[in-house]
Short mmCIF file of C-alpha atoms in Angstrom, two decimals:
data_model
loop_
_atom_site.label_atom_id
_atom_site.label_comp_id
_atom_site.label_asym_id
_atom_site.label_seq_id
_atom_site.Cartn_x
_atom_site.Cartn_y
_atom_site.Cartn_z
CA UNK J 262 9.04 16.00 -35.33
CA UNK J 263 11.87 18.42 -34.85
CA UNK J 264 13.76 19.61 -37.88
CA UNK J 265 17.09 17.96 -38.83
CA UNK J 266 19.49 20.71 -37.75
CA UNK J 267 22.59 20.63 -35.41
CA UNK J 268 21.67 23.92 -34.05
CA UNK J 269 18.35 22.75 -32.59
CA UNK J 270 19.85 19.65 -31.06
CA UNK J 271 22.48 21.63 -29.45
CA UNK J 272 19.86 23.71 -27.82
CA UNK J 273 17.59 20.86 -27.01
CA UNK J 274 20.10 18.86 -25.21
CA UNK J 275 17.45 16.81 -23.28
CA UNK J 276 17.84 14.00 -20.88
CA UNK J 277 17.91 10.42 -22.05
CA UNK J 278 17.29 6.93 -20.78
CA UNK J 279 19.94 4.94 -19.23
CA UNK J 280 22.03 1.91 -19.28
CA UNK J 281 25.47 0.44 -18.49
CA UNK J 282 28.19 -1.31 -20.30
CA UNK J 283 26.86 -4.56 -21.34
CA UNK J 284 29.26 -6.78 -19.47
CA UNK J 285 28.56 -4.96 -16.34
CA UNK J 286 24.81 -5.08 -17.03
CA UNK J 287 24.52 -8.54 -18.17
CA UNK J 288 26.55 -10.08 -15.21
CA UNK J 289 24.11 -8.87 -12.58
CA UNK J 290 20.82 -8.95 -14.61
CA UNK J 291 20.03 -5.37 -13.72
CA UNK J 292 20.27 -2.10 -15.12
CA UNK J 293 23.38 -0.08 -14.69
CA UNK J 294 24.32 3.72 -14.44
CA UNK J 295 25.88 6.33 -16.66
CA UNK J 296 27.17 9.80 -16.27
CA UNK J 297 24.42 11.78 -18.12
CA UNK J 298 23.04 14.95 -16.57
CA UNK J 299 19.63 15.92 -15.82
CA UNK J 300 17.97 18.63 -17.81
CA UNK J 301 18.15 21.15 -15.21
CA UNK J 302 22.09 21.09 -15.75
CA UNK J 303 21.70 22.06 -19.40
CA UNK J 304 21.81 25.48 -20.90
CA UNK J 305 18.56 27.40 -20.08
CA UNK J 306 18.55 30.44 -22.47
CA UNK J 307 15.41 31.72 -23.87
CA UNK J 308 15.55 29.47 -27.03
CA UNK J 309 15.91 26.27 -25.01
CA UNK J 310 13.13 27.11 -22.75
CA UNK J 311 10.76 27.94 -25.57
CA UNK J 312 11.64 24.76 -27.41
CA UNK J 313 11.20 22.72 -24.33
CA UNK J 314 7.83 24.14 -23.49
CA UNK J 315 6.59 23.56 -27.04
CA UNK J 316 7.81 19.88 -26.81
CA UNK J 317 5.85 19.51 -23.45
CA UNK J 318 2.80 20.78 -24.74
CA UNK J 319 2.82 18.58 -27.79
CA UNK J 320 3.57 15.53 -25.51
CA UNK J 321 0.91 16.45 -23.09
CA UNK J 322 -1.64 15.95 -25.72
CA UNK J 323 -0.33 12.51 -26.65
CA UNK J 324 -2.81 9.67 -26.09
CA UNK J 325 -1.71 6.47 -24.66
CA UNK J 326 -2.88 3.80 -27.17
CA UNK J 327 -5.02 1.00 -26.06
CA UNK J 328 -3.32 -2.31 -26.18
CA UNK J 329 -4.65 -4.33 -29.31
CA UNK J 330 -7.01 -7.25 -28.41
CA UNK J 331 -7.92 -10.22 -30.61
CA UNK J 332 -11.19 -10.55 -32.03
CA UNK J 333 -13.19 -13.44 -33.52
CA UNK J 334 -12.55 -12.14 -37.04
CA UNK J 335 -8.85 -11.38 -36.39
CA UNK J 336 -6.57 -13.21 -38.98
CA UNK J 337 -4.13 -15.78 -37.73
CA UNK J 338 -0.77 -14.29 -37.18
CA UNK J 339 1.77 -14.58 -39.80
CA UNK J 340 4.48 -15.79 -37.39
CA UNK J 341 3.53 -18.02 -34.48
CA UNK J 342 6.64 -16.79 -32.43
CA UNK J 343 7.55 -13.36 -31.68
CA UNK J 344 11.09 -13.78 -32.47
CA UNK J 345 10.20 -14.88 -36.02
CA UNK J 346 8.11 -11.79 -36.21
CA UNK J 347 10.97 -9.59 -35.09
CA UNK J 348 13.33 -11.48 -37.34
CA UNK J 349 11.24 -10.45 -40.44
CA UNK J 350 11.96 -6.83 -39.96
CA UNK J 351 15.52 -6.31 -38.65
CA UNK J 352 16.76 -3.14 -40.27
CA UNK J 353 20.01 -1.95 -38.48
CA UNK J 354 23.14 -2.55 -40.19
CA UNK J 355 25.03 -5.05 -38.05
CA UNK J 356 28.65 -4.57 -38.77
CA UNK J 357 30.16 -7.93 -37.46
CA UNK J 358 33.66 -6.80 -38.33
CA UNK J 359 33.77 -4.54 -35.43
CA UNK J 360 35.55 -5.96 -32.49
CA UNK J 361 33.29 -4.45 -30.04
CA UNK J 362 30.33 -6.27 -31.60
CA UNK J 363 32.30 -9.53 -31.66
CA UNK J 364 33.07 -9.29 -28.18
CA UNK J 365 29.46 -8.76 -26.94
CA UNK J 366 28.14 -11.36 -29.52
CA UNK J 367 30.57 -13.79 -27.86
CA UNK J 368 29.36 -13.16 -24.42
CA UNK J 369 25.63 -13.41 -25.28
CA UNK J 370 26.30 -16.55 -27.15
CA UNK J 371 28.08 -18.34 -24.24
CA UNK J 372 25.21 -17.45 -21.70
CA UNK J 373 22.14 -19.33 -22.73
CA UNK J 374 20.84 -19.22 -19.17
CA UNK J 375 20.85 -15.41 -19.22
CA UNK J 376 18.98 -15.22 -22.62
CA UNK J 377 16.41 -17.67 -21.08
CA UNK J 378 15.99 -15.43 -18.16
CA UNK J 379 15.52 -12.33 -20.30
CA UNK J 380 12.91 -14.13 -22.53
CA UNK J 381 10.82 -15.04 -19.58
CA UNK J 382 10.91 -11.55 -18.27
CA UNK J 383 9.99 -10.26 -21.68
CA UNK J 384 7.03 -12.54 -22.28
CA UNK J 385 4.33 -10.14 -20.78
CA UNK J 386 5.60 -7.04 -22.65
CA UNK J 387 7.54 -7.69 -26.03
CA UNK J 388 4.41 -8.39 -28.02
CA UNK J 389 2.88 -5.08 -27.18
CA UNK J 390 6.25 -3.27 -27.87
CA UNK J 391 6.38 -4.94 -31.48
CA UNK J 392 3.03 -3.87 -32.08
CA UNK J 393 3.70 -0.23 -31.28
CA UNK J 394 6.79 -0.35 -33.33
CA UNK J 395 5.16 -1.59 -36.37
CA UNK J 396 2.40 0.96 -36.07
CA UNK J 397 5.03 3.60 -36.23
CA UNK J 398 7.08 1.82 -39.07
CA UNK J 399 10.00 1.62 -36.84
CA UNK J 400 12.75 -1.14 -36.87
CA UNK J 401 11.82 -4.23 -34.88
CA UNK J 402 15.45 -4.24 -33.70
CA UNK J 403 14.21 -1.60 -31.12
CA UNK J 404 12.12 -4.19 -29.27
CA UNK J 405 15.48 -5.68 -28.32
CA UNK J 406 16.55 -2.45 -26.74
CA UNK J 407 15.24 -3.15 -23.27
CA UNK J 408 17.40 -6.20 -23.27
CA UNK J 409 20.35 -4.04 -23.21
CA UNK J 410 18.83 -1.34 -21.00
CA UNK J 411 17.25 -3.39 -18.31
CA UNK J 412 17.48 -7.11 -19.23
CA UNK J 413 13.47 -6.65 -19.41
CA UNK J 414 13.45 -6.03 -15.59
CA UNK J 415 10.30 -4.03 -15.05
CA UNK J 416 11.72 -2.87 -11.72
CA UNK J 417 15.32 -2.09 -12.92
CA UNK J 418 16.69 0.90 -11.09
CA UNK J 419 20.28 2.29 -11.60
CA UNK J 420 22.40 4.41 -9.29
CA UNK J 421 21.77 7.40 -11.68
CA UNK J 422 18.02 6.96 -10.71
CA UNK J 423 17.03 5.49 -14.25
CA UNK J 424 14.07 3.19 -13.95
CA UNK J 425 11.92 0.71 -15.83
CA UNK J 426 12.55 -1.43 -18.96
CA UNK J 427 13.47 1.67 -20.87
CA UNK J 428 15.56 3.25 -18.04
CA UNK J 429 14.19 6.69 -18.08
CA UNK J 430 15.79 9.12 -15.55
CA UNK J 431 13.40 11.36 -13.76
CA UNK J 432 13.85 14.76 -15.86
CA UNK J 433 13.56 12.86 -19.12
CA UNK J 434 10.52 10.93 -17.91
CA UNK J 435 8.73 14.11 -16.96
CA UNK J 436 9.64 15.71 -20.23
CA UNK J 437 8.03 12.97 -22.09
CA UNK J 438 4.92 12.91 -20.07
CA UNK J 439 5.65 10.31 -17.40
CA UNK J 440 3.97 11.18 -14.24
CA UNK J 441 6.01 10.46 -11.07
CA UNK J 442 4.37 10.68 -7.78
CA UNK J 443 4.44 8.75 -4.21
CA UNK J 444 1.72 6.45 -5.71
CA UNK J 445 2.85 6.04 -9.34
CA UNK J 446 5.91 6.12 -11.53
CA UNK J 447 5.07 6.23 -15.17
CA UNK J 448 8.68 5.32 -16.19
CA UNK J 449 7.92 1.90 -15.09
CA UNK J 450 4.45 1.79 -16.64
CA UNK J 451 4.81 -0.59 -19.61
CA UNK J 452 2.32 1.27 -21.80
CA UNK J 453 3.06 4.77 -21.04
CA UNK J 454 6.93 4.28 -20.91
CA UNK J 455 6.95 2.38 -24.20
CA UNK J 456 4.99 5.33 -25.81
CA UNK J 457 7.49 7.87 -24.31
CA UNK J 458 10.58 5.79 -25.38
CA UNK J 459 9.30 5.56 -29.07
CA UNK J 460 8.53 9.17 -29.12
CA UNK J 461 12.04 9.92 -27.95
CA UNK J 462 13.67 7.52 -30.45
CA UNK J 463 11.53 9.03 -33.30
CA UNK J 464 12.77 12.50 -32.28
CA UNK J 465 16.35 11.51 -32.12
CA UNK J 466 16.07 9.73 -35.53
CA UNK J 467 14.85 12.83 -37.05
CA UNK J 468 17.48 15.06 -35.37
CA UNK J 469 20.39 12.73 -36.66
CA UNK J 470 19.22 12.73 -40.19
CA UNK J 471 17.72 9.19 -40.13
CA UNK J 472 20.84 7.51 -38.68
CA UNK J 473 19.53 4.92 -36.26
CA UNK J 474 23.00 4.23 -34.86
CA UNK J 475 23.47 7.83 -33.94
CA UNK J 476 19.94 7.94 -32.57
CA UNK J 477 20.54 4.96 -30.22
CA UNK J 478 23.93 6.52 -29.03
CA UNK J 479 22.08 9.67 -28.38
CA UNK J 480 19.31 7.69 -26.32
CA UNK J 481 22.32 6.46 -24.19
CA UNK J 482 24.55 9.45 -23.82
CA UNK J 483 22.31 12.44 -24.69
CA UNK J 484 22.02 14.54 -27.81
CA UNK J 485 24.47 17.18 -26.81
CA UNK J 486 27.35 14.69 -26.45
CA UNK J 487 26.69 13.18 -29.94
CA UNK J 488 26.34 16.50 -31.53
CA UNK J 489 29.56 17.60 -29.98
CA UNK J 490 31.26 14.54 -31.13
CA UNK J 491 29.97 15.02 -34.66
CA UNK J 492 30.92 18.74 -34.78
CA UNK J 493 34.59 17.78 -33.69
CA UNK J 494 34.98 15.19 -36.54
CA UNK J 495 33.49 17.62 -38.92
CA UNK J 496 36.03 20.34 -38.14
CA UNK J 497 38.72 17.88 -38.29
CA UNK J 498 37.58 16.61 -41.79
CA UNK J 499 36.58 13.28 -40.28
CA UNK J 500 33.64 10.97 -41.04
CA UNK J 501 30.69 11.57 -38.83
CA UNK J 502 29.24 8.19 -38.61
CA UNK J 503 28.81 6.39 -35.26
CA UNK J 504 31.92 4.17 -35.62
CA UNK J 505 34.15 7.24 -36.34
CA UNK J 506 32.93 9.31 -33.34
CA UNK J 507 34.87 9.79 -30.10
CA UNK J 508 32.06 9.00 -27.57
CA UNK J 509 32.01 7.78 -23.81
CA UNK J 510 33.27 4.19 -23.36
CA UNK J 511 29.81 3.08 -22.34
CA UNK J 512 28.12 4.49 -25.44
CA UNK J 513 30.76 2.92 -27.75
CA UNK J 514 29.81 -0.49 -26.11
CA UNK J 515 25.91 0.29 -25.95
CA UNK J 516 25.16 0.33 -29.65
CA UNK J 517 27.32 -2.88 -30.47
CA UNK J 518 25.44 -4.62 -27.74
CA UNK J 519 22.04 -3.98 -29.36
CA UNK J 520 23.52 -5.03 -32.74
CA UNK J 521 24.80 -8.38 -31.04
CA UNK J 522 21.44 -9.04 -29.73
CA UNK J 523 19.87 -8.37 -33.12
CA UNK J 524 22.38 -10.72 -34.86
CA UNK J 525 21.55 -13.55 -32.29
CA UNK J 526 17.77 -13.06 -32.97
CA UNK J 527 18.49 -13.17 -36.76
CA UNK J 528 20.61 -16.40 -36.71
CA UNK J 529 20.31 -18.23 -33.31
CA UNK J 530 21.41 -21.49 -34.59
CA UNK J 531 24.57 -20.02 -36.08
CA UNK J 532 25.65 -19.19 -32.56
CA UNK J 533 24.35 -22.43 -31.00
CA UNK J 534 21.70 -20.87 -28.88
CA UNK J 535 17.99 -21.25 -28.83
CA UNK J 536 15.40 -18.39 -28.11
CA UNK J 537 12.57 -19.50 -25.62
CA UNK J 538 9.43 -19.47 -27.60
CA UNK J 539 7.14 -16.33 -26.82
CA UNK J 540 3.77 -16.61 -28.47
CA UNK J 541 3.10 -13.98 -31.12
CA UNK J 542 -0.12 -12.81 -29.39
CA UNK J 543 -1.19 -10.04 -27.07
CA UNK J 544 -0.39 -10.82 -23.41
CA UNK J 545 -2.41 -8.22 -21.61
CA UNK J 546 -5.25 -5.72 -21.97
CA UNK J 547 -5.59 -2.46 -20.52
CA UNK J 548 -8.66 -1.89 -18.29
CA UNK J 549 -9.99 1.58 -17.17
CA UNK J 550 -10.87 1.19 -13.50
CA UNK J 551 -12.18 4.68 -13.16
CA UNK J 552 -10.84 5.57 -9.74
CA UNK J 553 -8.33 4.51 -7.13
CA UNK J 554 -8.43 0.89 -6.39
CA UNK J 555 -6.44 -1.45 -3.82
CA UNK J 556 -4.16 -3.93 -5.52
CA UNK J 557 -5.47 -6.48 -2.92
CA UNK J 558 -9.03 -6.06 -4.67
CA UNK J 559 -7.40 -6.34 -8.08
CA UNK J 560 -5.80 -9.63 -6.97
CA UNK J 561 -9.10 -10.97 -5.55
CA UNK J 562 -11.15 -9.91 -8.75
CA UNK J 563 -8.61 -11.19 -11.22
CA UNK J 564 -7.63 -14.28 -9.19
CA UNK J 565 -4.07 -13.35 -10.06
CA UNK J 566 -1.23 -13.56 -7.14
CA UNK J 567 -0.02 -10.21 -6.02
CA UNK J 568 3.36 -10.58 -7.85
CA UNK J 569 1.63 -11.05 -11.10
CA UNK J 570 -0.46 -7.94 -10.56
CA UNK J 571 2.61 -5.81 -9.89
CA UNK J 572 4.60 -7.30 -12.66
CA UNK J 573 2.03 -6.34 -15.18
CA UNK J 574 1.51 -3.00 -13.39
CA UNK J 575 5.12 -2.12 -12.11
CA UNK J 576 4.36 1.72 -12.32
CA UNK J 577 2.37 1.39 -9.13
CA UNK J 578 4.61 2.14 -6.29
CA UNK J 579 2.51 1.28 -3.28
CA UNK J 580 -0.68 -0.54 -2.29
CA UNK J 581 -3.09 1.16 -4.59
CA UNK J 582 -3.45 2.87 -7.92
CA UNK J 583 -2.76 6.78 -7.80
CA UNK J 584 -5.95 8.52 -6.55
CA UNK J 585 -5.39 11.19 -9.10
CA UNK J 586 -4.88 8.82 -12.08
CA UNK J 587 -3.86 7.29 -14.35
CA UNK J 588 -6.75 4.84 -13.46
CA UNK J 589 -5.90 1.82 -15.64
CA UNK J 590 -4.88 -1.75 -14.74
CA UNK J 591 -3.26 -4.32 -17.17
CA UNK J 592 -4.53 -7.81 -16.80
CA UNK J 593 -3.92 -11.04 -19.04
CA UNK J 594 -6.08 -11.02 -22.17
CA UNK J 595 -7.81 -14.20 -21.30
CA UNK J 596 -9.25 -12.98 -18.10
CA UNK J 597 -9.79 -9.42 -19.11
CA UNK J 598 -13.60 -9.61 -19.74
CA UNK J 599 -14.29 -11.52 -16.70
CA UNK J 600 -12.17 -8.99 -14.64
CA UNK J 601 -14.10 -6.03 -16.21
CA UNK J 602 -17.50 -7.61 -15.40
CA UNK J 603 -16.66 -8.16 -11.84
CA UNK J 604 -15.25 -4.59 -11.68
CA UNK J 605 -18.48 -3.17 -12.85
CA UNK J 606 -20.34 -4.90 -10.01
CA UNK J 607 -17.91 -3.84 -7.37
CA UNK J 608 -19.36 -0.99 -5.04
CA UNK J 609 -17.33 2.18 -4.88
CA UNK J 610 -16.83 1.77 -1.07
CA UNK J 611 -15.05 -1.80 -1.75
CA UNK J 612 -12.42 -0.22 -4.16
CA UNK J 613 -10.39 1.30 -1.34
CA UNK J 614 -11.13 1.00 2.49
CA UNK J 615 -11.35 4.18 4.57
CA UNK J 616 -10.73 4.81 8.18
CA UNK J 617 -10.83 8.06 10.31
CA UNK J 618 -7.93 9.59 12.02
CA UNK J 619 -8.66 11.75 15.09
CA UNK J 620 -6.18 14.69 14.92
CA UNK J 621 -3.98 15.12 17.93
CA UNK J 622 -2.12 18.10 19.18
CA UNK J 623 1.13 18.25 17.19
CA UNK J 624 -0.16 16.26 14.17
CA UNK J 625 0.58 17.66 10.65
CA UNK J 626 -0.74 16.42 7.23
CA UNK J 627 2.82 15.07 6.46
CA UNK J 628 3.11 13.22 9.81
CA UNK J 629 -0.37 11.75 9.21
CA UNK J 630 0.34 10.77 5.66
CA UNK J 631 3.68 9.11 6.78
CA UNK J 632 1.74 7.04 9.50
CA UNK J 633 -0.99 5.79 7.17
CA UNK J 634 1.17 5.28 4.02
CA UNK J 635 -0.48 7.81 1.75
CA UNK J 636 0.40 11.20 0.59
CA UNK J 637 -0.54 14.78 1.55
CA UNK J 638 -2.01 15.53 -1.66
CA UNK J 639 -4.53 12.74 -1.27
CA UNK J 640 -5.42 13.72 2.24
CA UNK J 641 -6.30 17.15 1.10
CA UNK J 642 -8.36 16.05 -1.82
CA UNK J 643 -10.40 13.65 0.19
CA UNK J 644 -10.98 15.81 2.99
CA UNK J 645 -11.61 18.97 0.64
CA UNK J 646 -8.69 20.89 2.44
CA UNK J 647 -7.52 24.02 0.72
CA UNK J 648 -4.38 24.51 2.87
CA UNK J 649 -2.26 22.45 5.13
CA UNK J 650 -3.93 23.69 8.40
CA UNK J 651 -5.69 21.16 10.58
CA UNK J 652 -7.02 21.50 14.08
CA UNK J 653 -6.74 19.19 17.17
CA UNK J 654 -9.91 17.42 17.95
CA UNK J 655 -11.15 17.11 14.33
CA UNK J 656 -10.69 13.97 12.08
CA UNK J 657 -9.51 13.10 8.73
CA UNK J 658 -10.88 10.55 6.37
CA UNK J 659 -7.88 8.37 5.25
CA UNK J 660 -7.47 5.63 2.44
CA UNK J 661 -6.19 2.51 4.08
CA UNK J 662 -4.59 -0.69 2.65
CA UNK J 663 -7.08 -3.64 2.80
CA UNK J 664 -4.30 -6.07 3.71
CA UNK J 665 -1.05 -5.79 5.94
CA UNK J 666 1.67 -4.06 3.98
CA UNK J 667 3.93 -7.22 3.74
CA UNK J 668 0.96 -8.57 1.55
CA UNK J 669 2.00 -6.18 -1.29
CA UNK J 670 4.97 -8.19 -2.22
CA UNK J 671 6.45 -5.84 -4.97
CA UNK J 672 5.56 -2.43 -3.54
CA UNK J 673 8.40 -0.06 -3.55
CA UNK J 674 9.14 -0.72 0.18
CA UNK J 675 8.92 -4.51 -0.35
CA UNK J 676 11.45 -4.49 -3.24
CA UNK J 677 13.99 -2.50 -1.03
CA UNK J 678 14.03 -5.67 1.06
CA UNK J 679 13.92 -8.23 -1.60
CA UNK J 680 16.45 -11.07 -1.13
CA UNK J 681 16.62 -10.30 2.86
CA UNK J 682 15.28 -12.96 4.85
CA UNK J 683 12.16 -12.47 6.90
CA UNK J 684 13.42 -14.55 9.67
CA UNK J 685 16.83 -14.83 11.15
CA UNK J 686 19.25 -17.38 12.99
CA UNK J 687 19.05 -17.50 16.78
CA UNK J 688 16.33 -16.47 19.06
CA UNK J 689 13.27 -14.41 18.13
CA UNK J 690 12.68 -11.44 20.19
CA UNK J 691 9.79 -8.71 20.32
CA UNK J 692 11.34 -5.46 21.09
CA UNK J 693 9.08 -2.76 22.51
CA UNK J 694 9.81 0.70 21.17
CA UNK J 695 10.81 3.22 23.75
CA UNK J 696 10.36 7.03 23.68
CA UNK J 697 13.11 8.41 21.53
CA UNK J 698 14.03 5.11 19.60
CA UNK J 699 14.90 4.99 15.87
CA UNK J 700 15.63 2.21 13.72
CA UNK J 701 19.33 2.94 13.60
CA UNK J 702 19.91 2.83 17.31
CA UNK J 703 17.97 -0.28 17.63
CA UNK J 704 19.78 -2.17 14.82
CA UNK J 705 23.05 -1.09 16.47
CA UNK J 706 22.14 -2.25 19.84
CA UNK J 707 21.26 -5.81 18.38
CA UNK J 708 24.19 -5.89 15.95
CA UNK J 709 22.06 -6.11 12.66
CA UNK J 710 21.62 -3.66 9.88
CA UNK J 711 18.54 -1.47 9.45
CA UNK J 712 17.71 -3.06 6.24
CA UNK J 713 17.53 -6.38 7.90
CA UNK J 714 15.52 -5.12 10.77
CA UNK J 715 13.03 -3.59 8.16
CA UNK J 716 12.86 -6.78 6.28
CA UNK J 717 12.05 -8.75 9.35
CA UNK J 718 9.19 -6.33 10.13
CA UNK J 719 8.06 -5.47 6.63
CA UNK J 720 8.53 -1.63 7.19
CA UNK J 721 10.28 1.10 5.42
CA UNK J 722 13.30 2.81 6.74
CA UNK J 723 11.45 5.97 6.94
CA UNK J 724 8.77 4.59 9.37
CA UNK J 725 8.01 6.63 12.27
CA UNK J 726 8.22 4.53 15.60
CA UNK J 727 5.94 5.16 18.31
CA UNK J 728 6.39 4.07 21.84
CA UNK J 729 4.81 0.60 22.49
CA UNK J 730 5.24 -0.58 18.92
CA UNK J 731 6.62 -4.28 18.79
CA UNK J 732 9.58 -5.11 16.53
CA UNK J 733 10.85 -8.57 15.56
CA UNK J 734 14.57 -8.92 16.24
CA UNK J 735 16.46 -12.25 15.56
CA UNK J 736 19.64 -12.48 17.87
CA UNK J 737 22.22 -15.03 17.85
CA UNK J 738 23.51 -16.54 21.23
CA UNK J 739 27.16 -16.64 22.23
CA UNK J 740 29.09 -19.81 23.20
CA UNK J 741 27.79 -19.45 26.53
CA UNK J 742 24.11 -19.52 25.32
CA UNK J 743 23.56 -15.73 26.37
CA UNK J 744 22.40 -12.91 24.18
CA UNK J 745 24.61 -9.75 24.20
CA UNK J 746 22.93 -6.73 23.41
CA UNK J 747 24.52 -3.17 23.39
CA UNK J 748 23.09 -0.59 25.79
CA UNK J 749 21.73 2.22 23.64
CA UNK J 750 21.38 4.55 26.49
CA UNK J 751 25.21 4.44 27.47
CA UNK J 752 26.42 4.32 23.94
CA UNK J 753 28.46 7.50 23.18
CA UNK J 754 29.53 6.70 19.66
CA UNK J 755 28.19 8.94 16.84
CA UNK J 756 27.26 8.39 13.20
CA UNK J 757 27.01 11.06 10.85
CA UNK J 758 24.45 11.00 7.93
CA UNK J 759 23.44 13.45 5.31
CA UNK J 760 19.57 13.51 4.93
CA UNK J 761 18.07 14.78 1.85
CA UNK J 762 14.81 16.67 2.49
CA UNK J 763 11.69 15.27 0.75
CA UNK J 764 8.36 16.88 -0.30
CA UNK J 765 6.28 17.25 2.88
CA UNK J 766 9.19 16.89 5.51
CA UNK J 767 9.37 19.17 8.71
CA UNK J 768 12.02 19.41 11.24
CA UNK J 769 9.75 17.72 13.77
CA UNK J 770 9.00 14.83 11.30
CA UNK J 771 12.81 14.29 10.63
CA UNK J 772 13.61 14.53 14.33
CA UNK J 773 11.06 11.81 15.31
CA UNK J 774 12.29 9.66 12.43
CA UNK J 775 15.93 9.73 13.77
CA UNK J 776 15.46 10.11 17.39
CA UNK J 777 17.08 13.46 17.75
CA UNK J 778 15.49 16.70 18.73
CA UNK J 779 14.45 19.63 16.68
CA UNK J 780 16.99 21.89 18.58
CA UNK J 781 19.73 19.65 17.66
CA UNK J 782 18.83 19.59 13.91
CA UNK J 783 18.64 23.46 14.04
CA UNK J 784 22.04 23.56 15.74
CA UNK J 785 23.94 20.95 13.45
CA UNK J 786 22.55 22.95 10.32
CA UNK J 787 22.56 26.54 11.50
CA UNK J 788 18.80 26.78 11.03
CA UNK J 789 16.83 29.62 12.76
CA UNK J 790 13.44 29.04 14.54
CA UNK J 791 11.61 30.19 11.44
CA UNK J 792 13.66 28.51 8.97
CA UNK J 793 11.68 26.48 6.00
CA UNK J 794 12.93 23.21 4.55
CA UNK J 795 13.07 22.90 0.82
CA UNK J 796 12.82 19.62 -1.10
CA UNK J 797 16.46 18.55 -2.03
CA UNK J 798 18.22 20.43 0.74
CA UNK J 799 20.72 18.49 2.69
CA UNK J 800 20.73 18.14 6.56
CA UNK J 801 23.62 16.91 8.67
CA UNK J 802 22.36 14.58 11.39
CA UNK J 803 24.61 13.07 14.13
CA UNK J 804 23.02 9.79 15.48
CA UNK J 805 24.01 8.99 18.95
CA UNK J 806 24.39 12.50 20.27
CA UNK J 807 22.96 12.91 23.82
CA UNK J 808 20.04 15.24 23.97
CA UNK J 809 22.04 17.51 26.57
CA UNK J 810 24.38 18.47 23.48
CA UNK J 811 21.43 20.39 21.98
#
């Protein structure tokens, strides 16, 4: 733990997890946003860099604990229900005289249906969190923090890019050892993110002299903001407890929200609410699968539907686990041994399917990766490539999804279109992609959104379209019974977008994605013929510009 010193936590103004004002968060059952800054925006002098590096090294060696499992000799739990177990060790001082706490308490107590939904979502995860809190001798009130942060939504994602039930933003996640790749996001991994969140909370508790309310405020708004507020009050001769500090409005509501939930758990009958029973027993077990595995295979071996597989393993972004690890899967306790036995008898070649891609002129690793829904690093590792150079006429071994991509119902792409219908009103058409087509132009021609077009076809907005591809389009007829389709070829309207360059992007790849030419991209962005793109760089793109303007 770091020493209790204002000077240290002024230097180590690290990132923090993210939430929103409870009224906003509760009304839509999702995580919100805040105005916290990424670690890269903090002061970066030698002391900060040295302290940060020391923390990284310490956390890099942290082992993720194996979720506990029941044995034949395990004693019966003292409490049959998880809420009773939490109730037995609520330690935070709930100042119910505070107006902010009363307002949030009143809201929660009037929304039984919301509390029921949260309990349903929490059921697979909360026992594990309680076990980890008890192992660290931390207040069980903290098992309720994901209620405030994310409403226990495993896929909660805020506009400030916070993700998971603990709402880590990218920089904080990386600082606390949470890997984030195309395949996997540790911020949503229940086991890994819980370990990181408790590490962070313990660190804050130590920094703020054992004051949990200040630690929670810092988890929401950052150490630097809380430290500054304390210093302002100290200079003015004012108290430095949480209730006396001048903090952001969101943070002033964040801590009372947790105290209100804690009060409801402590005395549900007093507020005329009931807490849906959650058994006080392990829900899942962590299985080491040893290597990359297709989630369709996991579903078949475990006999779980795909949504259940994803909800237990929300850190998996796409159709398989990360080929570079971590190599673990969570499955319900009651099927864990059967799943392990079936897995041990599974031939390596059936874990992930493979196919060969013949390299054509103009192919790049990033283009091939995009086509086959994988990443460049995997292609290089599987094919033992040291660099990015590939030759036309050769071939690459590619990991391939066993099922069509729309089978992976809670993959990152699928979640983007959740709630959008997979069929539409009117007539169903099959549109044949022409040379130079892009999703935006096709959607405009048919008067639909790109998101809806992607939902109908189970594809990502970043999908490369190839001449001859077929796209489903639902089109409504007018009163005369005819379908009106805009002529994309004669349209002269433009739409400006700002595109953020991603790892592996190239001008050619971006030009294909948006149906413009490389020369146009170079002209619009004042790029020379030898210009290199950098991740995070913004490019101006003018959709609808005729090629002759290049």
